Amino acid sequence: MIITLIGGTGDIGEGLALRWAHDTDHEIRIGSRDPQKGIDSAAKYESELSQRGKERTVLGGGNSEMTEGADIIVLSVPPYYIVDTIKSIESAISPTSIIVSPAVGLKRSEAGNFYSSPPPSSRSVTEYAADASPDGVPLIGAYHTLPAHRLSNLDDPLNFDTLVVGDDASAKQIVIEISNEINGLRAIDAGALENSAEVEGITPTLINISKSNKDLKDLGVEFK
Ligand SMILES: NC(=O)c1ccc[n+]([C@@H]2O[C@H](COP(=O)([O-])OP(=O)(O)OC[C@H]3O[C@@H](n4cnc5c(N)ncnc54)[C@H](OP(=O)(O)O)[C@@H]3O)[C@@H](O)[C@H]2O)c1
């Protein structure tokens, strides 16, 4: 499969790109608003993999260019730019693609605590992204609770779960399968798109736990 990470130059994009390139044979592409930045990040990831004895080609370039022909398009951009980002690549999205959103809407209070924004009782960023996606192209929510800095450290065994939400059963199954191909990651079906607000709401809790407990940094979740 061709997996494109839009905004793959950033934190979660780097982690997912390194993990998929290291653990699978999928073609990994790094998109950026600035094509040269995409090329440079892809070269950096190739170099990190090479240092670990893994010779892999990672393609980099502009977001639209990297979207052409992609089977999976992961929107690894800040939540408040998700809708504009989808619009900016819309003409390059194939009708057979699956779009994946890891975006979590969160804000910080004056006291420094994190909370969901939009709040769980209203619509989630995942649902806004689904609304903005081209007709007929399924959008699946995943990776909301994965800590980017642990993903990008290939020495970290992970042992995390990721909750996957969506309304298209076969697209959701594909995202579960490609997620399970990452060593140490278990993808779990967590229901429909309308359940995505609850899933997104876990992330500010994880960050607040980290903030309050020095020995609990870069947390994820594992369901047992
Ligand atoms: N970081 C985490 O641990 C984590 C965990 C779970 C979920 N998430 C979610 O994953 C998404 C990405 O998080 P991140 O931490 O990787 O973000 P990030 O590093 O801050 O940004 C990712 C990339 O987004 C692009 N970007 C920045 N501003 C943009 C804009 N105005 N319009 C379009 N693209 C823009 C940039 O790429 P270019 O400049 O190359 O275009 C940047 O490298 C977020 O929605 C977040 O909620 C993050």
XYZ file of N, CA, C and O in Angstrom, residues 49-224:
704
model
N 16.769 5.234 9.482
C 16.514 3.805 9.259
C 17.791 3.103 8.806
O 18.089 1.983 9.240
N 18.558 3.794 7.963
C 19.797 3.223 7.447
C 20.780 2.953 8.584
O 21.466 1.925 8.613
N 20.829 3.890 9.557
C 21.729 3.702 10.714
C 21.353 2.454 11.509
O 22.144 1.934 12.284
N 20.105 2.015 11.336
C 19.653 0.802 12.026
C 19.697 -0.404 11.102
O 19.056 -1.417 11.363
N 20.379 -0.258 9.960
C 20.541 -1.378 9.040
C 19.336 -1.620 8.164
O 19.199 -2.681 7.559
N 18.435 -0.644 8.108
C 17.213 -0.808 7.309
C 17.302 0.152 6.124
O 17.152 1.369 6.300
N 17.567 -0.387 4.947
C 17.663 0.472 3.765
C 16.264 0.623 3.174
O 15.711 -0.331 2.648
N 15.698 1.810 3.281
C 14.325 2.037 2.825
C 14.265 3.325 2.014
O 14.960 4.292 2.331
N 13.415 3.323 1.006
C 13.169 4.567 0.283
C 11.930 5.210 0.887
O 10.887 4.561 1.002
N 12.062 6.462 1.301
C 10.906 7.234 1.776
C 10.799 8.440 0.859
O 11.752 9.191 0.692
N 9.645 8.577 0.236
C 9.469 9.691 -0.704
C 9.020 10.940 0.037
O 8.279 10.853 1.010
N 9.446 12.105 -0.449
C 8.998 13.367 0.144
C 8.630 14.360 -0.930
O 9.122 14.283 -2.062
N 7.749 15.280 -0.591
C 7.355 16.308 -1.551
C 6.175 17.105 -1.037
O 5.867 17.078 0.160
N 5.510 17.807 -1.941
C 4.353 18.611 -1.568
C 3.176 17.735 -1.161
O 3.081 16.573 -1.566
N 2.282 18.288 -0.352
C 1.142 17.498 0.144
C 0.307 16.908 -0.993
O -0.044 15.723 -0.962
N -0.019 17.712 -2.012
C -0.866 17.202 -3.100
C -0.134 16.159 -3.920
O -0.688 15.104 -4.260
N 1.120 16.446 -4.229
C 1.925 15.506 -5.029
C 1.997 14.152 -4.328
O 1.861 13.095 -4.948
N 2.201 14.157 -3.015
C 2.327 12.913 -2.252
C 0.979 12.207 -2.085
O 0.924 11.013 -1.790
N -0.108 12.963 -2.252
C -1.452 12.372 -2.109
C -1.861 11.589 -3.351
O -2.610 10.609 -3.250
N -1.350 12.014 -4.535
C -1.715 11.343 -5.796
C -1.448 9.839 -5.683
O -0.320 9.429 -5.426
N -2.478 9.026 -5.852
C -2.299 7.577 -5.879
C -2.163 6.921 -4.507
O -1.971 5.703 -4.434
N -2.258 7.706 -3.443
C -2.089 7.113 -2.103
C -3.313 6.293 -1.716
O -4.451 6.689 -1.981
N -3.078 5.144 -1.084
C -4.191 4.326 -0.574
C -4.663 4.862 0.774
O -5.849 4.857 1.078
N -3.701 5.269 1.593
C -3.999 5.755 2.946
C -3.413 7.165 3.069
O -2.242 7.385 2.741
N -4.222 8.110 3.526
C -3.767 9.505 3.685
C -3.964 9.875 5.153
O -5.101 10.001 5.621
N -2.857 10.014 5.874
C -2.955 10.349 7.299
C -2.779 11.862 7.444
O -1.772 12.427 7.015
N -3.759 12.500 8.071
C -3.740 13.962 8.227
C -2.976 14.321 9.500
O -3.577 14.593 10.536
N -1.646 14.320 9.397
C -0.822 14.569 10.599
C -0.553 16.057 10.769
O 0.612 16.470 10.813
N -1.607 16.834 10.830
C -1.471 18.297 10.953
C -2.262 18.761 12.180
O -3.153 18.058 12.660
N -1.939 19.957 12.694
C -2.680 20.433 13.870
C -4.190 20.467 13.616
O -4.621 20.729 12.491
N -4.989 20.169 14.659
C -6.430 19.956 14.471
C -7.154 21.105 13.792
O -8.070 20.879 13.004
N -6.735 22.325 14.088
C -7.525 23.460 13.595
C -7.246 23.761 12.124
O -7.868 24.640 11.540
N -6.305 23.019 11.515
C -6.012 23.202 10.086
C -6.447 21.994 9.262
O -6.160 21.921 8.072
N -7.117 21.042 9.908
C -7.488 19.794 9.227
C -8.399 20.068 8.027
O -8.166 19.566 6.934
N -9.441 20.867 8.241
C -10.425 21.077 7.169
C -9.763 21.796 5.980
O -9.905 21.374 4.831
N -9.001 22.851 6.267
C -8.313 23.565 5.175
C -7.324 22.650 4.464
O -7.138 22.741 3.252
N -6.686 21.776 5.229
C -5.702 20.864 4.622
C -6.390 19.891 3.677
O -5.898 19.632 2.571
N -7.548 19.355 4.089
C -8.278 18.441 3.194
C -8.640 19.176 1.907
O -8.457 18.653 0.801
N -9.124 20.410 2.051
C -9.512 21.179 0.846
C -8.297 21.380 -0.061
O -8.410 21.345 -1.284
N -7.130 21.597 0.543
C -5.937 21.902 -0.260
C -5.438 20.691 -1.055
O -4.722 20.854 -2.035
N -5.812 19.476 -0.635
C -5.342 18.271 -1.351
C -6.489 17.546 -2.061
O -6.276 16.510 -2.685
N -7.693 18.112 -1.944
C -8.909 17.406 -2.375
C -8.809 16.862 -3.799
O -9.169 15.717 -4.064
N -8.283 17.676 -4.717
C -8.287 17.243 -6.127
C -7.320 16.083 -6.356
O -7.404 15.401 -7.379
N -6.415 15.838 -5.423
C -5.440 14.743 -5.594
C -5.896 13.459 -4.903
O -5.271 12.406 -5.061
N -7.011 13.535 -4.141
C -7.458 12.352 -3.387
C -8.222 11.421 -4.318
O -9.183 11.823 -4.970
N -7.781 10.157 -4.365
C -8.461 9.171 -5.203
C -9.749 8.717 -4.504
O -9.787 8.636 -3.272
N -10.794 8.383 -5.289
C -12.039 7.904 -4.660
C -11.842 6.608 -3.882
O -12.666 6.253 -3.044
N -10.763 5.884 -4.159
C -10.532 4.620 -3.445
C -9.613 4.793 -2.230
O -9.257 3.813 -1.570
N -9.232 6.035 -1.948
C -8.355 6.270 -0.788
C -9.133 6.149 0.516
O -10.358 6.260 0.535
N -8.378 5.978 1.590
C -8.935 6.073 2.941
C -8.190 7.209 3.639
O -6.949 7.252 3.605
N -8.935 8.129 4.249
C -8.305 9.228 4.987
C -8.322 8.868 6.471
O -9.329 8.355 6.980
N -7.216 9.126 7.150
C -7.129 8.821 8.581
C -6.813 10.106 9.338
O -5.898 10.850 8.960
N -7.565 10.358 10.395
C -7.314 11.550 11.208
C -6.865 11.166 12.619
O -7.606 10.489 13.333
N -5.651 11.612 13.029
C -5.223 11.425 14.414
C -5.506 12.670 15.247
O -5.110 12.755 16.405
N -6.167 13.651 14.664
C -6.251 14.989 15.277
C -7.094 14.986 16.540
O -8.168 14.389 16.595
N -6.591 15.677 17.528
C -7.282 15.833 18.806
C -7.456 17.322 19.050
O -6.469 18.065 19.072
N -8.691 17.742 19.244
C -8.914 19.152 19.548
C -8.716 19.379 21.033
O -9.452 18.836 21.857
N -7.687 20.149 21.393
C -7.524 20.440 22.819
C -6.995 21.843 23.018
O -6.356 22.406 22.150
N -7.335 22.388 24.186
C -6.867 23.719 24.572
C -6.315 23.658 25.983
O -6.540 22.681 26.695
N -5.633 24.755 26.360
C -5.021 24.810 27.683
C -5.697 25.921 28.475
O -5.826 27.046 27.966
N -6.106 25.614 29.688
C -6.748 26.636 30.520
C -5.691 27.589 31.071
O -4.482 27.309 30.967
N -6.137 28.701 31.678
C -5.178 29.649 32.257
C -4.331 28.979 33.328
O -3.173 29.334 33.545
N -4.913 27.982 34.001
C -4.175 27.264 35.045
C -3.182 26.270 34.454
O -2.415 25.644 35.187
N -3.211 26.100 33.126
C -2.250 25.205 32.486
C -2.755 23.792 32.281
O -2.000 22.917 31.861
N -4.047 23.550 32.558
C -4.597 22.203 32.374
C -5.193 22.072 30.974
O -5.720 23.031 30.427
N -5.131 20.854 30.430
C -5.623 20.629 29.070
C -7.063 20.127 29.106
O -7.439 19.355 29.990
N -7.852 20.576 28.151
C -9.238 20.108 28.041
C -9.625 19.993 26.566
O -8.992 20.597 25.693
N -10.670 19.170 26.308
C -11.103 18.941 24.932
C -11.752 20.188 24.365
O -12.559 20.834 25.023
N -11.404 20.517 23.149
C -12.044 21.635 22.463
C -12.095 21.323 20.973
O -11.042 21.241 20.351
N -13.260 21.083 20.390
C -14.579 21.185 20.999
C -14.788 20.168 22.113
O -14.168 19.110 22.096
N -15.675 20.521 23.103
C -15.912 19.587 24.213
C -16.605 18.324 23.720
O -17.248 18.337 22.672
N -16.450 17.207 24.446
C -17.006 15.930 23.991
C -18.494 15.966 23.682
O -18.976 15.162 22.895
N -19.255 16.880 24.285
C -20.694 16.911 24.015
C -20.995 17.496 22.634
O -22.099 17.363 22.125
N -20.027 18.167 22.020
C -20.269 18.685 20.668
C -19.514 17.810 19.676
O -19.069 16.724 20.002
N -19.384 18.266 18.453
C -18.764 17.420 17.436
C -17.243 17.400 17.618
O -16.647 18.351 18.096
N -16.634 16.302 17.203
C -15.190 16.144 17.357
C -14.467 16.659 16.117
O -15.075 16.852 15.055
N -13.151 16.833 16.237
C -12.337 17.193 15.063
C -12.442 16.085 14.016
O -12.505 16.346 12.810
N -12.482 14.835 14.470
C -12.594 13.704 13.542
C -13.857 13.842 12.683
O -13.830 13.616 11.464
N -14.968 14.231 13.315
C -16.220 14.382 12.545
C -16.151 15.580 11.596
O -16.658 15.515 10.468
N -15.537 16.680 12.058
C -15.382 17.822 11.134
C -14.542 17.410 9.922
O -14.830 17.797 8.786
N -13.495 16.615 10.179
C -12.645 16.158 9.072
C -13.436 15.255 8.126
O -13.303 15.346 6.901
N -14.299 14.402 8.697
C -15.114 13.514 7.859
C -16.059 14.333 6.985
O -16.241 14.042 5.797
N -16.641 15.378 7.563
C -17.552 16.234 6.791
C -16.823 16.906 5.630
O -17.400 17.149 4.573
N -15.547 17.241 5.855
C -14.782 17.973 4.837
C -14.185 17.048 3.778
O -13.663 17.521 2.767
N -14.249 15.743 4.003
C -13.633 14.800 3.057
C -14.490 14.662 1.812
O -15.709 14.849 1.862
N -13.862 14.342 0.673
C -14.630 14.206 -0.569
C -15.731 13.144 -0.425
O -15.544 12.151 0.285
N -16.840 13.360 -1.100
C -17.953 12.396 -1.038
C -17.456 10.997 -1.377
O -16.744 10.810 -2.368
N -17.848 10.026 -0.600
C -17.516 8.638 -0.901
C -16.160 8.196 -0.391
O -15.837 7.010 -0.447
N -15.330 9.129 0.085
C -14.014 8.741 0.621
C -14.149 8.605 2.139
O -14.446 9.583 2.826
N -13.977 7.386 2.663
C -14.178 7.205 4.109
C -13.099 7.870 4.937
O -11.925 7.893 4.551
N -13.490 8.422 6.076
C -12.508 8.961 7.017
C -12.576 8.129 8.300
O -13.649 7.902 8.851
N -11.408 7.701 8.725
C -11.277 6.859 9.910
C -10.455 7.617 10.948
O -9.438 8.233 10.614
N -10.871 7.585 12.199
C -10.099 8.209 13.281
C -9.204 7.164 13.936
O -9.655 6.048 14.232
N -7.938 7.512 14.128
C -6.991 6.588 14.779
C -5.797 7.372 15.294
O -5.592 8.515 14.885
N -5.037 6.758 16.175
C -3.739 7.258 16.675
C -3.863 8.452 17.625
O -2.844 9.061 17.964
N -5.080 8.785 18.070
C -5.275 9.973 18.906
C -4.483 9.917 20.205
O -4.107 10.951 20.742
N -4.274 8.717 20.739
C -3.653 8.616 22.072
C -2.193 8.164 22.009
O -1.606 7.837 23.040
N -1.616 8.149 20.797
C -0.217 7.707 20.706
C 0.727 8.869 20.969
O 0.621 9.912 20.324
N 1.675 8.718 21.900
C 2.630 9.802 22.159
C 3.714 9.829 21.077
O 4.476 8.874 20.923
N 3.783 10.939 20.336
C 4.665 11.018 19.168
C 6.118 10.721 19.525
O 6.824 10.059 18.765
N 6.565 11.206 20.692
C 7.992 11.055 20.992
C 8.374 9.610 21.270
O 9.524 9.229 21.103
N 7.419 8.811 21.661
C 7.732 7.384 21.859
C 7.659 6.660 20.530
O 8.433 5.741 20.276
N 6.725 7.081 19.669
C 6.646 6.469 18.334
C 7.943 6.665 17.562
O 8.416 5.767 16.874
N 8.506 7.880 17.659
C 9.677 8.188 16.835
C 10.970 7.631 17.433
O 12.006 7.664 16.786
N 10.908 7.076 18.633
C 12.076 6.412 19.216
C 11.968 4.918 18.933
O 11.278 4.193 19.638
N 12.657 4.483 17.895
C 12.499 3.095 17.449
C 13.031 2.078 18.472
O 12.781 0.886 18.334
N 13.741 2.551 19.494
C 14.194 1.642 20.554
C 13.088 1.361 21.569
O 13.222 0.493 22.420
N 12.010 2.148 21.494
C 10.904 1.996 22.440
C 9.968 0.880 21.960
O 9.486 0.933 20.828
N 9.704 -0.133 22.794
C 8.858 -1.251 22.336
C 7.369 -0.897 22.200
O 6.575 -1.724 21.790
N 6.971 0.304 22.541
C 5.579 0.797 22.472
C 4.651 0.059 23.440
O 4.361 0.537 24.505
N 4.099 -1.094 23.003
C 3.076 -1.789 23.790
C 1.902 -0.872 24.125
O 1.515 -0.716 25.283
N 1.369 -0.253 23.096
C 0.204 0.624 23.231
C -0.945 0.097 22.384
O -0.748 -0.598 21.384
N -2.147 0.499 22.776
C -3.330 0.303 21.936
C -3.662 1.619 21.260
O -3.317 2.698 21.766
N -4.345 1.522 20.118
C -4.926 2.717 19.527
C -6.374 2.411 19.182
O -6.690 1.324 18.690
N -7.242 3.341 19.504
C -8.671 3.147 19.253
C -9.000 3.659 17.860
O -8.568 4.745 17.471
N -9.773 2.866 17.118
C -10.070 3.195 15.729
C -11.583 3.371 15.592
O -12.351 2.493 15.982
N -11.993 4.517 15.076
C -13.429 4.800 14.916
C -13.731 5.131 13.462
O -12.904 5.712 12.756
N -14.923 4.756 13.025
C -15.313 5.075 11.655
C -16.614 4.398 11.298
O -17.041 3.460 11.974
N -17.223 4.877 10.217
C -18.524 4.344 9.793
C -18.419 3.367 8.629
O -19.397 2.710 8.292
N -17.250 3.300 7.977
C -17.072 2.397 6.842
C -16.310 1.174 7.356
O -15.113 1.249 7.663
N -17.033 0.040 7.464
C -16.441 -1.132 8.136
C -15.197 -1.636 7.425
O -14.205 -1.996 8.082
N -15.203 -1.656 6.086
C -14.023 -2.229 5.427
C -12.834 -1.279 5.518
O -11.692 -1.715 5.713
N -13.075 0.032 5.424
C -11.968 0.994 5.576
C -11.392 0.903 6.991
O -10.174 0.929 7.199
N -12.287 0.763 7.964
C -11.827 0.668 9.357
C -10.967 -0.589 9.539
O -9.924 -0.553 10.193
N -11.393 -1.677 8.903
C -10.629 -2.925 9.018
C -9.233 -2.767 8.408
O -8.236 -3.246 8.968
N -9.147 -2.060 7.282
C -7.832 -1.851 6.646
C -6.931 -1.032 7.570
O -5.747 -1.338 7.759
N -7.488 0.006 8.178
C -6.676 0.839 9.082
C -6.242 0.013 10.304
O -5.095 0.119 10.767
N -7.134 -0.832 10.799
C -6.754 -1.713 11.922
C -5.591 -2.621 11.500
O -4.604 -2.782 12.225
N -5.689 -3.170 10.284
C -4.637 -4.099 9.834
C -3.294 -3.396 9.672
O -2.258 -3.897 10.125
N -3.286 -2.210 9.026
C -1.976 -1.552 8.819
C -1.423 -1.033 10.149
O -0.221 -0.897 10.308
N -2.299 -0.758 11.100
C -1.827 -0.323 12.420
C -1.217 -1.500 13.172
O -0.165 -1.369 13.808
N -1.862 -2.660 13.068
C -1.341 -3.843 13.761
C -0.011 -4.315 13.183
O 0.718 -5.074 13.832
N 0.322 -3.857 11.981
C 1.614 -4.227 11.391
C 2.772 -3.491 12.072
O 3.931 -3.845 11.891
N 2.467 -2.425 12.820
C 3.517 -1.743 13.584
C 3.770 -2.556 14.854
O 2.828 -2.816 15.627
N 5.011 -2.976 15.053
C 5.344 -3.788 16.239
C 4.982 -3.031 17.512
O 5.307 -1.855 17.650
N 4.309 -3.728 18.428
C 3.989 -3.119 19.712
C 2.731 -2.268 19.707
O 2.403 -1.653 20.715
N 2.051 -2.232 18.581
C 0.811 -1.447 18.507
C -0.364 -2.392 18.256
O -0.288 -3.269 17.387
N -1.428 -2.219 19.032
C -2.635 -3.007 18.815
C -3.784 -2.046 18.540
O -4.066 -1.148 19.350
N -4.426 -2.234 17.396
C -5.551 -1.370 17.029
C -6.853 -2.034 17.448
O -7.059 -3.225 17.216
N -7.731 -1.260 18.050
C -8.995 -1.787 18.565
C -10.153 -0.995 17.971
O -10.147 0.250 17.992
N -11.138 -1.721 17.446
C -12.343 -1.073 16.925
C -13.093 -0.441 18.100
O -13.493 -1.131 19.039
N -13.261 0.892 18.054
C -13.911 1.603 19.173
C -15.234 2.221 18.734
O -15.734 3.135 19.394
N -15.778 1.720 17.619
C -17.112 2.149 17.251
C -17.163 3.113 16.094
O -16.258 3.183 15.253
N -18.264 3.848 16.064
C -18.585 4.699 14.917
C -17.938 6.079 15.047
O -17.404 6.435 16.096
N -18.024 6.838 13.956
C -17.481 8.208 13.971
C -18.096 9.026 15.089
O -17.444 9.884 15.673
N -19.377 8.755 15.391
C -20.029 9.558 16.429
C -19.458 9.268 17.817
O -19.768 9.962 18.765
N -18.608 8.247 17.924
C -17.920 7.967 19.186
C -16.546 8.630 19.255
O -15.818 8.475 20.244
N -16.175 9.380 18.219
C -14.804 9.902 18.172
C -14.544 10.974 19.222
O -13.402 11.130 19.674
N -15.584 11.716 19.644
C -15.352 12.752 20.657
C -14.854 12.124 21.960
O -13.947 12.655 22.612
N -15.434 10.972 22.311
C -15.003 10.301 23.544
C -13.555 9.833 23.408
O -12.763 9.919 24.347
N -13.207 9.342 22.217
C -11.831 8.871 22.008
C -10.864 10.054 22.066
O -9.826 9.993 22.734
N -11.201 11.136 21.386
C -10.327 12.325 21.430
C -10.178 12.836 22.870
O -9.132 13.366 23.240
N -11.231 12.658 23.666
C -11.217 13.185 25.032
C -10.221 12.492 25.948
O -9.877 13.016 27.012
N -9.724 11.325 25.538
C -8.736 10.620 26.376
C -7.410 11.387 26.382
O -6.693 11.420 27.389
N -7.097 12.046 25.265
C -5.758 12.652 25.120
C -5.477 13.767 26.130
O -4.411 13.752 26.770
N -6.391 14.747 26.319
C -6.070 15.752 27.343
C -5.884 15.140 28.714
O -5.056 15.617 29.510
N -6.611 14.052 29.015
C -6.430 13.389 30.314
C -5.016 12.828 30.426
O -4.356 12.974 31.465
N -4.537 12.205 29.357
C -3.169 11.654 29.383
C -2.144 12.763 29.615
O -1.189 12.605 30.380
N -2.359 13.903 28.934
C -1.395 15.012 29.071
C -1.445 15.573 30.498
O -0.407 15.868 31.101
N -2.662 15.690 31.060
C -2.772 16.216 32.436
C -2.140 15.267 33.452
O -1.524 15.703 34.422
N -2.280 13.948 33.202
C -1.627 12.976 34.104
C -0.109 13.187 34.048
O 0.577 13.222 35.073
N 0.420 13.354 32.820
C 1.870 13.560 32.669
C 2.328 14.820 33.383
O 3.382 14.862 34.015
N 1.486 15.863 33.265
C 1.831 17.152 33.865
C 1.910 17.046 35.394
O 2.724 17.694 36.034
N 1.035 16.211 35.956
C 0.929 16.128 37.416
C 1.833 15.063 38.028
O 1.939 14.985 39.244
N 2.419 14.225 37.176
C 3.219 13.108 37.697
C 4.536 13.019 36.937
O 4.561 12.584 35.784
N 5.609 13.425 37.603
C 6.914 13.500 36.926
C 7.353 12.169 36.325
O 8.076 12.127 35.343
N 6.935 11.058 36.957
C 7.390 9.746 36.478
C 6.455 9.147 35.418
O 6.630 8.015 34.999
N 5.451 9.885 34.985
C 4.517 9.366 33.977
C 4.513 10.293 32.759
O 3.612 11.102 32.580
N 5.540 10.168 31.936
C 5.658 11.049 30.765
C 5.293 10.290 29.490
O 5.427 9.066 29.431
N 4.869 11.034 28.474
C 4.594 10.449 27.149
C 3.725 9.196 27.262
O 4.086 8.109 26.801
N 2.574 9.360 27.892
C 1.690 8.222 28.141
C 0.848 7.853 26.926
O 0.484 8.709 26.123
N 0.538 6.559 26.827
C -0.472 6.081 25.889
C -1.429 5.210 26.671
O -1.440 5.251 27.905
N -2.227 4.407 25.966
C -3.157 3.537 26.690
C -2.996 2.089 26.231
O -2.618 1.814 25.096
N -3.274 1.186 27.157
C -3.328 -0.237 26.851
C -4.542 -0.791 27.591
O -4.654 -0.600 28.805
N -5.462 -1.421 26.858
C -6.696 -1.922 27.474
C -6.544 -3.392 27.833
O -6.168 -4.205 26.991
N -6.829 -3.717 29.108
C -6.691 -5.114 29.559
C -7.891 -5.484 30.391
O -8.450 -4.629 31.064
